[in-house]
Short mmCIF file of C-alpha atoms in Angstrom, two decimals:
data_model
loop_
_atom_site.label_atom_id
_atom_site.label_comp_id
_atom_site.label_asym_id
_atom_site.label_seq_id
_atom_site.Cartn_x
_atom_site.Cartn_y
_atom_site.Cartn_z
CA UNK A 1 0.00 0.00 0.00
CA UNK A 2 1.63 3.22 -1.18
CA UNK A 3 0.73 5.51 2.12
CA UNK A 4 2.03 2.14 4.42
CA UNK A 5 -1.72 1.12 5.26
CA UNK A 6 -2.91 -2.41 4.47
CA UNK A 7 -6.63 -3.09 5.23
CA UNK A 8 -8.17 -5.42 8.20
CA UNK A 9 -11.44 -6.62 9.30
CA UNK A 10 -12.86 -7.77 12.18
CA UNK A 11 -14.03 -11.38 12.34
CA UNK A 12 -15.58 -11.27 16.46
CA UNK A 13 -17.93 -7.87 16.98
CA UNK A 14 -18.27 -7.48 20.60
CA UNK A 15 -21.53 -5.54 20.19
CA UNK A 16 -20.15 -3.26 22.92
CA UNK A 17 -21.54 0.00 21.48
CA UNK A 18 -25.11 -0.90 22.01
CA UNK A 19 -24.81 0.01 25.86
CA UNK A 20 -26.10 -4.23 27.02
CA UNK A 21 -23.76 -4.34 29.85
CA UNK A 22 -20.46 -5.67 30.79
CA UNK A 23 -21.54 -9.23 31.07
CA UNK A 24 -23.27 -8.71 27.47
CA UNK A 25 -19.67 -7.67 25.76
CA UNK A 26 -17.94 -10.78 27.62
CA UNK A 27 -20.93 -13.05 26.74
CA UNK A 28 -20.92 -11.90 23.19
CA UNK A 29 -16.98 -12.35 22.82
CA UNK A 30 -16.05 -16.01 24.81
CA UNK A 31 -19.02 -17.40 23.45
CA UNK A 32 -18.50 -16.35 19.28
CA UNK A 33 -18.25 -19.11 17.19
CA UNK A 34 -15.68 -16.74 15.52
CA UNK A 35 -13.48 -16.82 18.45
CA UNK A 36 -10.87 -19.25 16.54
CA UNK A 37 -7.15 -18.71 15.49
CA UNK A 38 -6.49 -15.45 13.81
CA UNK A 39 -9.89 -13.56 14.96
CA UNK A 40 -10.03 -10.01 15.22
CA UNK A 41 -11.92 -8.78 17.92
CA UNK A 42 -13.74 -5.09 17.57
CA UNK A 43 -14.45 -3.15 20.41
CA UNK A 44 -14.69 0.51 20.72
CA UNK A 45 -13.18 2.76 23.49
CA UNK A 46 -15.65 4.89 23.69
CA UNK A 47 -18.22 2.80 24.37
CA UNK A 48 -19.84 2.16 27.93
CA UNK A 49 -19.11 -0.85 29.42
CA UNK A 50 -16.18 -1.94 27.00
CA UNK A 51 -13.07 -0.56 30.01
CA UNK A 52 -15.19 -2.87 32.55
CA UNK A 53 -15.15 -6.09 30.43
CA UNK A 54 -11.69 -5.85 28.87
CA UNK A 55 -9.89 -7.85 32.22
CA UNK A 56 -12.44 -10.86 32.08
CA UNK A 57 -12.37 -10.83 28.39
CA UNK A 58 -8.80 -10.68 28.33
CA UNK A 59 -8.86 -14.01 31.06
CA UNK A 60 -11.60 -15.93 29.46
CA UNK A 61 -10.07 -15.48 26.00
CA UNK A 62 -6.14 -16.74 27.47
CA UNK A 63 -8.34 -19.77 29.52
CA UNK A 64 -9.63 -20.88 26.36
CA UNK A 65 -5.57 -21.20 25.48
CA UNK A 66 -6.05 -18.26 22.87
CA UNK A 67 -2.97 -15.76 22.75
CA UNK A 68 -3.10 -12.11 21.92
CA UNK A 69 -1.08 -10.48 19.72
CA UNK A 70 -1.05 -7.61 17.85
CA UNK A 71 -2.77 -6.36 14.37
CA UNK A 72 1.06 -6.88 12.87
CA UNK A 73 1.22 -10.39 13.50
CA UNK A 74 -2.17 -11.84 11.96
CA UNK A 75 -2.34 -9.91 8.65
CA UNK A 76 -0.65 -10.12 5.29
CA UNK A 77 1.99 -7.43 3.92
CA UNK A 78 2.19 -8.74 0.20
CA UNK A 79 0.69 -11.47 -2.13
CA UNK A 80 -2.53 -11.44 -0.66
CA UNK A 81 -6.39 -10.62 -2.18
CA UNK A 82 -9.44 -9.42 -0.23
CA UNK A 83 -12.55 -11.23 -0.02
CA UNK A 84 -16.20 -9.84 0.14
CA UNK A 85 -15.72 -9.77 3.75
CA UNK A 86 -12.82 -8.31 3.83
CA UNK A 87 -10.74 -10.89 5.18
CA UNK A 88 -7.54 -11.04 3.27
CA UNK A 89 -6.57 -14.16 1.76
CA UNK A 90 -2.87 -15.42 1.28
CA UNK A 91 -2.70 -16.27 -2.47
CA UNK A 92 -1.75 -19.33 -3.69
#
């Protein structure tokens, strides 16, 4: 990408903007059938309850033996195409 950009999407929404609580956005993110290898999780920071249900998330997500890493280690810098989801795929 010529401005050093490459595009993302989210594969787990935590539904944390629509205000259900904090045991909503933990409910919403442990429990995703999404919630595999590689997922992207979205949550907002200015949304209500999202700074009160990071920590559990955080736990629940590492007890289900899931590591987190950053946005630089799960996406594609070159040889890759976008699907209609957005989700890049590595080209064979």
């Amino acid at each position: 990408m010529n401005c050093g950009y490459y595009p993302i999407q989210w594969s787990v929404d935590s539904l944390d903007w629509k205000d259900y609580g904090v045991q909503s956005i933990i409910q919403t993110v442990c429990d995703n059938k999404e919630l595999k290898n590689g997922a992207i999780i979205l949550m907002h920071n200015g949304a209500k309850y999202t700074a009160d249900a990071l920590e559990q998330v955080i736990l629940n997500i590492r007890e289900k033996g899931f590591e987190i890493v950053p946005i630089s280690q799960l996406i594609y810098y070159e040889d890759y195409h976008m699907d209609v989801t957005g989700k890049q795929i590595k080209n064979q």
